[in-house]
């Protein structure tokens, strides 16, 4: 079984006026993600939205401006993507979608062995989610046209690292 992980396509990261917007790089991947979502949905594969969701005084804000605070608009999935009742939503407080969440349990219950990753940021939440997925022995694919970052150099580094060190398939 395969699953699509849509990472942090949230208003604070993608909307122009989001608290931690990555700007035009984020806009460019929306269409691709919509297409992939439809493709996976048609095949009956799980669609999983991975959502940054912080406490007001989260430790992460020592490094980044406050963003994706629980209950605030900025923490919502962008309007362009439609979350359906059958989709799974995983709230996380750290970069990896596996850290402190029930993602691994959910995937195992659904007999998922192969993950397809899209979303932002390539070098942060996508990369660290890919790393944990590989540590847990999932097959990991990253759609190059479906991931983005505010930092293009870091984006390219992350894709190389995912391929050469983590053994992900970049497609
Ligand atoms: Zn965060």
Tab-separated table of N, CA and C in Angstrom, residues 3-164:
chain	number	residue	atom	x	y	z
A	3	UNK	N	0.977	5.692	0.275
A	3	UNK	CA	0.263	6.825	0.877
A	3	UNK	C	0.937	8.124	0.447
A	4	UNK	N	0.117	9.172	0.336
A	4	UNK	CA	0.635	10.501	0.000
A	4	UNK	C	0.707	11.336	1.270
A	5	UNK	N	1.887	11.858	1.577
A	5	UNK	CA	2.052	12.749	2.729
A	5	UNK	C	2.184	14.184	2.225
A	6	UNK	N	1.217	15.006	2.569
A	6	UNK	CA	1.231	16.420	2.148
A	6	UNK	C	1.704	17.235	3.354
A	7	UNK	N	2.944	17.679	3.277
A	7	UNK	CA	3.601	18.245	4.459
A	7	UNK	C	3.508	19.770	4.523
A	8	UNK	N	2.905	20.265	5.581
A	8	UNK	CA	2.905	21.698	5.919
A	8	UNK	C	2.422	22.633	4.813
A	9	UNK	N	1.428	22.192	4.042
A	9	UNK	CA	0.828	23.115	3.065
A	9	UNK	C	-0.220	23.948	3.817
A	10	UNK	N	0.298	24.787	4.692
A	10	UNK	CA	-0.528	25.534	5.636
A	10	UNK	C	-0.445	27.030	5.350
A	11	UNK	N	-1.464	27.747	5.824
A	11	UNK	CA	-1.583	29.159	5.457
A	11	UNK	C	-0.381	29.994	5.888
A	12	UNK	N	0.188	29.717	7.050
A	12	UNK	CA	1.343	30.509	7.503
A	12	UNK	C	2.588	30.298	6.640
A	13	UNK	N	2.672	29.173	5.944
A	13	UNK	CA	3.837	28.910	5.091
A	13	UNK	C	3.595	29.276	3.633
A	14	UNK	N	2.353	29.149	3.180
A	14	UNK	CA	2.077	29.260	1.736
A	14	UNK	C	1.368	30.561	1.357
A	15	UNK	N	0.427	31.013	2.163
A	15	UNK	CA	-0.276	32.263	1.830
A	15	UNK	C	0.714	33.437	1.813
A	16	UNK	N	0.466	34.377	0.896
A	16	UNK	CA	1.369	35.538	0.749
A	16	UNK	C	1.581	36.278	2.067
A	17	UNK	N	0.497	36.380	2.854
A	17	UNK	CA	0.594	37.125	4.113
A	17	UNK	C	0.775	36.195	5.323
A	18	UNK	N	1.198	34.967	5.061
A	18	UNK	CA	1.431	34.010	6.145
A	18	UNK	C	2.597	34.447	7.024
A	19	UNK	N	2.578	34.023	8.288
A	19	UNK	CA	3.589	34.460	9.257
A	19	UNK	C	5.005	34.060	8.842
A	20	UNK	N	5.129	32.929	8.145
A	20	UNK	CA	6.455	32.420	7.777
A	20	UNK	C	6.402	31.963	6.320
A	21	UNK	N	5.849	32.847	5.481
A	21	UNK	CA	5.606	32.459	4.089
A	21	UNK	C	6.910	32.180	3.342
A	22	UNK	N	6.882	31.169	2.491
A	22	UNK	CA	8.064	30.901	1.674
A	22	UNK	C	7.941	31.562	0.302
A	23	UNK	N	6.847	32.315	0.098
A	23	UNK	CA	6.702	33.121	-1.116
A	23	UNK	C	6.350	32.313	-2.353
A	24	UNK	N	6.860	32.782	-3.514
A	24	UNK	CA	6.439	32.199	-4.792
A	24	UNK	C	6.787	30.716	-4.923
A	25	UNK	N	7.832	30.278	-4.246
A	25	UNK	CA	8.233	28.867	-4.337
A	25	UNK	C	7.081	27.956	-3.916
A	26	UNK	N	6.300	28.419	-2.958
A	26	UNK	CA	5.169	27.627	-2.460
A	26	UNK	C	4.024	27.560	-3.453
A	27	UNK	N	3.756	28.704	-4.119
A	27	UNK	CA	2.666	28.754	-5.109
A	27	UNK	C	2.883	27.750	-6.224
A	28	UNK	N	4.147	27.612	-6.613
A	28	UNK	CA	4.488	26.800	-7.785
A	28	UNK	C	4.154	25.322	-7.635
A	29	UNK	N	4.061	24.833	-6.411
A	29	UNK	CA	3.864	23.386	-6.227
A	29	UNK	C	2.395	23.010	-5.978
A	30	UNK	N	1.531	24.012	-5.819
A	30	UNK	CA	0.130	23.726	-5.456
A	30	UNK	C	-0.574	22.875	-6.515
A	31	UNK	N	-0.406	23.264	-7.790
A	31	UNK	CA	-1.100	22.562	-8.877
A	31	UNK	C	-0.660	21.091	-8.916
A	32	UNK	N	0.640	20.877	-8.812
A	32	UNK	CA	1.175	19.507	-8.838
A	32	UNK	C	0.587	18.676	-7.685
A	33	UNK	N	0.538	19.285	-6.504
A	33	UNK	CA	0.026	18.556	-5.335
A	33	UNK	C	-1.456	18.218	-5.506
A	34	UNK	N	-2.204	19.148	-6.091
A	34	UNK	CA	-3.633	18.868	-6.347
A	34	UNK	C	-3.790	17.672	-7.280
A	35	UNK	N	-2.978	17.646	-8.321
A	35	UNK	CA	-3.052	16.536	-9.290
A	35	UNK	C	-2.711	15.204	-8.621
A	36	UNK	N	-1.649	15.214	-7.822
A	36	UNK	CA	-1.235	13.975	-7.150
A	36	UNK	C	-2.296	13.520	-6.145
A	37	UNK	N	-2.903	14.484	-5.467
A	37	UNK	CA	-3.940	14.152	-4.487
A	37	UNK	C	-5.094	13.427	-5.182
A	38	UNK	N	-5.503	13.963	-6.341
A	38	UNK	CA	-6.596	13.321	-7.096
A	38	UNK	C	-6.200	11.921	-7.553
A	39	UNK	N	-4.967	11.805	-8.026
A	39	UNK	CA	-4.459	10.509	-8.511
A	39	UNK	C	-4.473	9.460	-7.383
A	40	UNK	N	-3.978	9.843	-6.210
A	40	UNK	CA	-3.932	8.907	-5.077
A	40	UNK	C	-5.345	8.589	-4.586
A	41	UNK	N	-6.195	9.608	-4.585
A	41	UNK	CA	-7.564	9.411	-4.110
A	41	UNK	C	-8.317	8.418	-4.998
A	42	UNK	N	-8.124	8.584	-6.322
A	42	UNK	CA	-8.779	7.671	-7.274
A	42	UNK	C	-8.370	6.220	-7.042
A	43	UNK	N	-7.098	6.039	-6.671
A	43	UNK	CA	-6.593	4.679	-6.462
A	43	UNK	C	-6.920	4.132	-5.077
A	44	UNK	N	-7.502	4.973	-4.235
A	44	UNK	CA	-7.873	4.519	-2.900
A	44	UNK	C	-6.734	4.503	-1.899
A	45	UNK	N	-5.668	5.219	-2.220
A	45	UNK	CA	-4.535	5.312	-1.285
A	45	UNK	C	-4.789	6.417	-0.254
A	46	UNK	N	-4.317	6.230	0.971
A	46	UNK	CA	-4.517	7.268	1.999
A	46	UNK	C	-3.840	8.595	1.636
A	47	UNK	N	-4.564	9.672	1.919
A	47	UNK	CA	-4.032	11.039	1.776
A	47	UNK	C	-3.835	11.541	3.207
A	48	UNK	N	-2.621	11.920	3.531
A	48	UNK	CA	-2.332	12.325	4.907
A	48	UNK	C	-1.770	13.748	4.928
A	49	UNK	N	-2.509	14.636	5.567
A	49	UNK	CA	-2.025	16.007	5.733
A	49	UNK	C	-1.205	16.081	7.011
A	50	UNK	N	0.045	16.488	6.852
A	50	UNK	CA	0.937	16.645	8.004
A	50	UNK	C	0.963	18.136	8.343
A	51	UNK	N	0.558	18.481	9.556
A	51	UNK	CA	0.335	19.890	9.878
A	51	UNK	C	1.107	20.357	11.106
A	52	UNK	N	1.992	21.326	10.868
A	52	UNK	CA	2.669	21.997	11.963
A	52	UNK	C	1.588	22.603	12.871
A	53	UNK	N	1.750	22.444	14.180
A	53	UNK	CA	0.706	22.895	15.103
A	53	UNK	C	1.357	23.152	16.459
A	54	UNK	N	1.622	24.437	16.724
A	54	UNK	CA	2.455	24.775	17.883
A	54	UNK	C	1.683	25.356	19.064
A	55	UNK	N	2.305	25.195	20.226
A	55	UNK	CA	1.860	25.937	21.411
A	55	UNK	C	2.247	27.407	21.221
A	56	UNK	N	1.572	28.310	21.936
A	56	UNK	CA	1.856	29.749	21.792
A	56	UNK	C	3.313	30.107	22.100
A	57	UNK	N	3.884	29.374	23.062
A	57	UNK	CA	5.253	29.693	23.491
A	57	UNK	C	6.214	28.559	23.126
A	58	UNK	N	5.964	27.938	21.986
A	58	UNK	CA	6.749	26.772	21.576
A	58	UNK	C	8.244	27.101	21.495
A	59	UNK	N	9.063	26.153	21.903
A	59	UNK	CA	10.529	26.308	21.861
A	59	UNK	C	11.040	26.614	20.455
A	60	UNK	N	10.297	26.130	19.438
A	60	UNK	CA	10.741	26.360	18.060
A	60	UNK	C	10.799	27.849	17.734
A	61	UNK	N	10.046	28.653	18.492
A	61	UNK	CA	10.005	30.093	18.208
A	61	UNK	C	11.264	30.816	18.701
A	62	UNK	N	12.165	30.081	19.348
A	62	UNK	CA	13.496	30.647	19.621
A	62	UNK	C	14.264	30.810	18.315
A	63	UNK	N	13.908	29.974	17.333
A	63	UNK	CA	14.618	29.989	16.048
A	63	UNK	C	13.827	30.650	14.928
A	64	UNK	N	12.497	30.444	14.959
A	64	UNK	CA	11.650	30.965	13.882
A	64	UNK	C	10.575	31.886	14.466
A	65	UNK	N	10.108	32.819	13.656
A	65	UNK	CA	8.976	33.644	14.078
A	65	UNK	C	7.797	32.739	14.414
A	66	UNK	N	6.954	33.147	15.374
A	66	UNK	CA	5.793	32.319	15.701
A	66	UNK	C	4.955	32.013	14.447
A	67	UNK	N	4.528	30.754	14.318
A	67	UNK	CA	3.755	30.319	13.153
A	67	UNK	C	2.918	29.098	13.526
A	68	UNK	N	1.868	28.867	12.760
A	68	UNK	CA	1.032	27.663	12.895
A	68	UNK	C	0.677	27.374	14.356
A	69	UNK	N	0.147	28.393	15.019
A	69	UNK	CA	-0.263	28.214	16.413
A	69	UNK	C	-1.638	27.543	16.450
A	70	UNK	N	-1.760	26.551	17.313
A	70	UNK	CA	-2.987	25.754	17.416
A	70	UNK	C	-4.220	26.650	17.503
A	71	UNK	N	-5.225	26.365	16.684
A	71	UNK	CA	-6.483	27.097	16.727
A	71	UNK	C	-6.502	28.376	15.908
A	72	UNK	N	-5.331	28.815	15.431
A	72	UNK	CA	-5.274	30.053	14.644
A	72	UNK	C	-5.382	29.733	13.154
A	73	UNK	N	-5.829	30.733	12.364
A	73	UNK	CA	-6.006	30.534	10.923
A	73	UNK	C	-4.742	30.055	10.225
A	74	UNK	N	-3.605	30.564	10.676
A	74	UNK	CA	-2.331	30.224	10.038
A	74	UNK	C	-1.992	28.745	10.075
A	75	UNK	N	-2.622	28.022	10.980
A	75	UNK	CA	-2.325	26.587	11.116
A	75	UNK	C	-3.209	25.726	10.211
A	76	UNK	N	-4.115	26.379	9.458
A	76	UNK	CA	-5.036	25.615	8.602
A	76	UNK	C	-4.402	25.264	7.260
A	77	UNK	N	-4.852	24.146	6.682
A	77	UNK	CA	-4.443	23.760	5.324
A	77	UNK	C	-4.917	24.856	4.367
A	78	UNK	N	-4.095	25.193	3.367
A	78	UNK	CA	-4.451	26.273	2.433
A	78	UNK	C	-5.779	25.979	1.723
A	79	UNK	N	-6.450	27.055	1.361
A	79	UNK	CA	-7.787	26.940	0.751
A	79	UNK	C	-7.774	26.163	-0.571
A	80	UNK	N	-6.642	26.253	-1.311
A	80	UNK	CA	-6.550	25.583	-2.619
A	80	UNK	C	-6.578	24.063	-2.514
A	81	UNK	N	-6.264	23.533	-1.359
A	81	UNK	CA	-6.287	22.078	-1.183
A	81	UNK	C	-7.502	21.709	-0.356
A	82	UNK	N	-8.181	20.673	-0.797
A	82	UNK	CA	-9.429	20.294	-0.133
A	82	UNK	C	-9.192	19.082	0.767
A	83	UNK	N	-9.420	19.279	2.048
A	83	UNK	CA	-9.297	18.162	2.983
A	83	UNK	C	-10.644	17.462	3.074
A	84	UNK	N	-10.682	16.190	2.728
A	84	UNK	CA	-11.948	15.448	2.779
A	84	UNK	C	-12.042	14.644	4.075
A	85	UNK	N	-13.267	14.266	4.407
A	85	UNK	CA	-13.507	13.533	5.661
A	85	UNK	C	-12.644	12.289	5.787
A	86	UNK	N	-12.425	11.605	4.667
A	86	UNK	CA	-11.669	10.354	4.723
A	86	UNK	C	-10.155	10.575	4.829
A	87	UNK	N	-9.705	11.819	4.644
A	87	UNK	CA	-8.271	12.100	4.763
A	87	UNK	C	-7.847	12.099	6.227
A	88	UNK	N	-6.578	11.785	6.435
A	88	UNK	CA	-6.033	11.793	7.797
A	88	UNK	C	-5.267	13.089	8.018
A	89	UNK	N	-5.436	13.673	9.186
A	89	UNK	CA	-4.716	14.890	9.527
A	89	UNK	C	-3.837	14.602	10.744
A	90	UNK	N	-2.551	14.841	10.585
A	90	UNK	CA	-1.618	14.594	11.681
A	90	UNK	C	-1.035	15.935	12.132
A	91	UNK	N	-1.230	16.268	13.399
A	91	UNK	CA	-0.654	17.500	13.926
A	91	UNK	C	0.696	17.198	14.547
A	92	UNK	N	1.669	18.035	14.240
A	92	UNK	CA	3.013	17.811	14.779
A	92	UNK	C	3.558	19.098	15.369
A	93	UNK	N	4.504	18.957	16.291
A	93	UNK	CA	5.126	20.139	16.908
A	93	UNK	C	6.593	20.266	16.560
A	94	UNK	N	7.109	19.272	15.874
A	94	UNK	CA	8.513	19.298	15.488
A	94	UNK	C	8.637	19.051	13.995
A	95	UNK	N	9.873	19.072	13.461
A	95	UNK	CA	10.052	18.963	12.011
A	95	UNK	C	9.531	17.628	11.472
A	96	UNK	N	9.870	16.550	12.153
A	96	UNK	CA	9.488	15.229	11.650
A	96	UNK	C	8.015	14.936	11.932
A	97	UNK	N	7.335	14.427	10.910
A	97	UNK	CA	5.919	14.057	11.065
A	97	UNK	C	5.750	12.843	11.969
A	98	UNK	N	6.847	12.163	12.284
A	98	UNK	CA	6.775	10.974	13.136
A	98	UNK	C	6.997	11.294	14.618
A	99	UNK	N	7.602	12.458	14.889
A	99	UNK	CA	7.993	12.765	16.261
A	99	UNK	C	6.776	13.161	17.110
A	100	UNK	N	6.474	12.326	18.099
A	100	UNK	CA	5.370	12.638	19.017
A	100	UNK	C	3.992	12.549	18.383
A	101	UNK	N	3.850	11.809	17.272
A	101	UNK	CA	2.542	11.659	16.604
A	101	UNK	C	2.214	10.175	16.435
A	102	UNK	N	1.005	9.891	15.974
A	102	UNK	CA	0.637	8.486	15.747
A	102	UNK	C	0.739	8.090	14.267
A	103	UNK	N	1.571	8.825	13.515
A	103	UNK	CA	1.698	8.546	12.076
A	103	UNK	C	2.161	7.116	11.795
A	104	UNK	N	3.179	6.672	12.504
A	104	UNK	CA	3.714	5.320	12.258
A	104	UNK	C	2.635	4.257	12.518
A	105	UNK	N	1.922	4.415	13.602
A	105	UNK	CA	0.845	3.472	13.950
A	105	UNK	C	-0.246	3.478	12.870
A	106	UNK	N	-0.628	4.685	12.446
A	106	UNK	CA	-1.658	4.810	11.411
A	106	UNK	C	-1.224	4.105	10.125
A	107	UNK	N	0.019	4.352	9.702
A	107	UNK	CA	0.525	3.749	8.463
A	107	UNK	C	0.559	2.226	8.571
A	108	UNK	N	0.981	1.724	9.721
A	108	UNK	CA	1.051	0.270	9.906
A	108	UNK	C	-0.341	-0.356	9.904
A	109	UNK	N	-1.301	0.332	10.512
A	109	UNK	CA	-2.683	-0.177	10.502
A	109	UNK	C	-3.241	-0.244	9.076
A	110	UNK	N	-2.825	0.712	8.247
A	110	UNK	CA	-3.293	0.749	6.851
A	110	UNK	C	-2.421	-0.103	5.930
A	111	UNK	N	-1.421	-0.791	6.519
A	111	UNK	CA	-0.499	-1.639	5.745
A	111	UNK	C	0.270	-0.841	4.678
A	112	UNK	N	0.568	0.406	5.003
A	112	UNK	CA	1.338	1.245	4.080
A	112	UNK	C	2.818	0.924	4.224
A	113	UNK	N	3.464	0.707	3.089
A	113	UNK	CA	4.906	0.426	3.095
A	113	UNK	C	5.703	1.455	2.297
A	114	UNK	N	4.987	2.193	1.474
A	114	UNK	CA	5.682	3.119	0.577
A	114	UNK	C	5.057	4.505	0.653
A	115	UNK	N	5.903	5.504	0.930
A	115	UNK	CA	5.425	6.874	1.108
A	115	UNK	C	5.834	7.756	-0.070
A	116	UNK	N	4.946	8.683	-0.402
A	116	UNK	CA	5.236	9.702	-1.419
A	116	UNK	C	5.091	11.052	-0.732
A	117	UNK	N	6.177	11.838	-0.765
A	117	UNK	CA	6.200	13.095	-0.025
A	117	UNK	C	6.079	14.309	-0.949
A	118	UNK	N	5.220	15.251	-0.538
A	118	UNK	CA	5.153	16.565	-1.175
A	118	UNK	C	5.016	17.597	-0.050
A	119	UNK	N	5.287	18.877	-0.393
A	119	UNK	CA	5.079	19.941	0.591
A	119	UNK	C	6.316	20.760	0.867
A	120	UNK	N	6.314	21.414	2.030
A	120	UNK	CA	7.407	22.315	2.401
A	120	UNK	C	7.856	22.040	3.845
A	121	UNK	N	9.044	22.507	4.196
A	121	UNK	CA	10.128	22.942	3.321
A	121	UNK	C	11.000	21.724	3.026
A	122	UNK	N	11.492	21.649	1.819
A	122	UNK	CA	12.289	20.496	1.401
A	122	UNK	C	13.394	20.172	2.406
A	123	UNK	N	14.093	21.211	2.870
A	123	UNK	CA	15.270	21.003	3.715
A	123	UNK	C	14.938	20.929	5.205
A	124	UNK	N	13.667	21.105	5.558
A	124	UNK	CA	13.328	21.045	6.985
A	124	UNK	C	12.349	19.892	7.217
A	125	UNK	N	11.068	20.156	7.181
A	125	UNK	CA	10.099	19.113	7.571
A	125	UNK	C	10.049	17.948	6.581
A	126	UNK	N	10.263	18.223	5.309
A	126	UNK	CA	10.275	17.114	4.331
A	126	UNK	C	11.489	16.224	4.593
A	127	UNK	N	12.660	16.834	4.739
A	127	UNK	CA	13.887	16.047	4.927
A	127	UNK	C	13.865	15.235	6.226
A	128	UNK	N	13.430	15.870	7.331
A	128	UNK	CA	13.479	15.160	8.620
A	128	UNK	C	12.364	14.117	8.742
A	129	UNK	N	11.286	14.337	8.012
A	129	UNK	CA	10.247	13.305	7.940
A	129	UNK	C	10.758	12.122	7.112
A	130	UNK	N	11.432	12.434	6.014
A	130	UNK	CA	12.009	11.375	5.179
A	130	UNK	C	13.026	10.558	5.980
A	131	UNK	N	13.834	11.246	6.787
A	131	UNK	CA	14.862	10.552	7.573
A	131	UNK	C	14.218	9.575	8.561
A	132	UNK	N	13.198	10.018	9.275
A	132	UNK	CA	12.536	9.128	10.231
A	132	UNK	C	11.817	7.980	9.516
A	133	UNK	N	11.234	8.280	8.373
A	133	UNK	CA	10.552	7.228	7.600
A	133	UNK	C	11.547	6.148	7.178
A	134	UNK	N	12.728	6.588	6.770
A	134	UNK	CA	13.749	5.623	6.356
A	134	UNK	C	14.253	4.829	7.559
A	135	UNK	N	14.402	5.496	8.718
A	135	UNK	CA	14.828	4.779	9.931
A	135	UNK	C	13.813	3.706	10.300
A	136	UNK	N	12.547	3.962	9.975
A	136	UNK	CA	11.475	3.008	10.274
A	136	UNK	C	11.253	2.023	9.122
A	137	UNK	N	12.143	2.087	8.121
A	137	UNK	CA	12.168	1.120	7.012
A	137	UNK	C	11.031	1.257	6.000
A	138	UNK	N	10.445	2.453	5.907
A	138	UNK	CA	9.494	2.696	4.808
A	138	UNK	C	10.277	2.988	3.532
A	139	UNK	N	9.686	2.630	2.395
A	139	UNK	CA	10.217	3.088	1.112
A	139	UNK	C	9.750	4.529	0.946
A	140	UNK	N	10.653	5.415	0.569
A	140	UNK	CA	10.286	6.835	0.495
A	140	UNK	C	10.572	7.409	-0.897
A	141	UNK	N	9.562	8.030	-1.459
A	141	UNK	CA	9.694	8.751	-2.720
A	141	UNK	C	9.406	10.222	-2.456
A	142	UNK	N	10.216	11.086	-3.045
A	142	UNK	CA	9.957	12.533	-2.932
A	142	UNK	C	9.714	13.073	-4.343
A	143	UNK	N	8.558	13.704	-4.533
A	143	UNK	CA	8.256	14.307	-5.834
A	143	UNK	C	8.989	15.642	-5.939
A	144	UNK	N	9.958	15.697	-6.827
A	144	UNK	CA	10.768	16.901	-6.983
A	144	UNK	C	9.913	18.130	-7.326
A	145	UNK	N	8.872	17.932	-8.138
A	145	UNK	CA	8.003	19.058	-8.532
A	145	UNK	C	6.968	19.391	-7.461
A	146	UNK	N	6.972	18.622	-6.374
A	146	UNK	CA	5.949	18.821	-5.350
A	146	UNK	C	6.508	19.314	-4.028
A	147	UNK	N	7.809	19.623	-4.000
A	147	UNK	CA	8.407	20.142	-2.762
A	147	UNK	C	9.092	21.483	-3.038
A	148	UNK	N	9.208	22.313	-2.018
A	148	UNK	CA	9.786	23.645	-2.198
A	148	UNK	C	10.358	24.157	-0.885
A	149	UNK	N	11.207	25.182	-1.032
A	149	UNK	CA	11.790	25.829	0.142
A	149	UNK	C	12.000	27.308	-0.142
A	150	UNK	N	12.160	28.091	0.910
A	150	UNK	CA	12.514	29.512	0.782
A	150	UNK	C	13.967	29.662	0.351
A	151	UNK	N	14.746	28.569	0.459
A	151	UNK	CA	16.186	28.598	0.207
A	151	UNK	C	16.501	27.547	-0.851
A	152	UNK	N	16.758	28.000	-2.081
A	152	UNK	CA	16.923	27.054	-3.187
A	152	UNK	C	18.162	26.170	-3.020
A	153	UNK	N	19.220	26.756	-2.493
A	153	UNK	CA	20.452	25.982	-2.283
A	153	UNK	C	20.196	24.852	-1.286
A	154	UNK	N	19.498	25.180	-0.209
A	154	UNK	CA	19.170	24.172	0.808
A	154	UNK	C	18.209	23.122	0.255
A	155	UNK	N	17.299	23.575	-0.607
A	155	UNK	CA	16.361	22.661	-1.279
A	155	UNK	C	17.139	21.610	-2.078
A	156	UNK	N	18.108	22.076	-2.875
A	156	UNK	CA	18.901	21.155	-3.699
A	156	UNK	C	19.750	20.231	-2.841
A	157	UNK	N	20.335	20.790	-1.770
A	157	UNK	CA	21.139	19.972	-0.861
A	157	UNK	C	20.277	18.866	-0.248
A	158	UNK	N	19.074	19.238	0.174
A	158	UNK	CA	18.184	18.271	0.846
A	158	UNK	C	17.809	17.125	-0.092
A	159	UNK	N	17.559	17.439	-1.352
A	159	UNK	CA	17.206	16.378	-2.302
A	159	UNK	C	18.398	15.438	-2.518
A	160	UNK	N	19.602	16.003	-2.591
A	160	UNK	CA	20.805	15.163	-2.739
A	160	UNK	C	20.987	14.276	-1.520
A	161	UNK	N	20.831	14.885	-0.343
A	161	UNK	CA	21.006	14.165	0.925
A	161	UNK	C	19.963	13.040	1.042
A	162	UNK	N	18.725	13.347	0.667
A	162	UNK	CA	17.649	12.353	0.735
A	162	UNK	C	17.971	11.170	-0.173
A	163	UNK	N	18.515	11.473	-1.329
A	163	UNK	CA	18.832	10.413	-2.289
A	163	UNK	C	20.079	9.626	-1.859
A	164	UNK	N	21.166	10.353	-1.615
A	164	UNK	CA	22.467	9.684	-1.419
A	164	UNK	C	22.658	9.106	-0.013
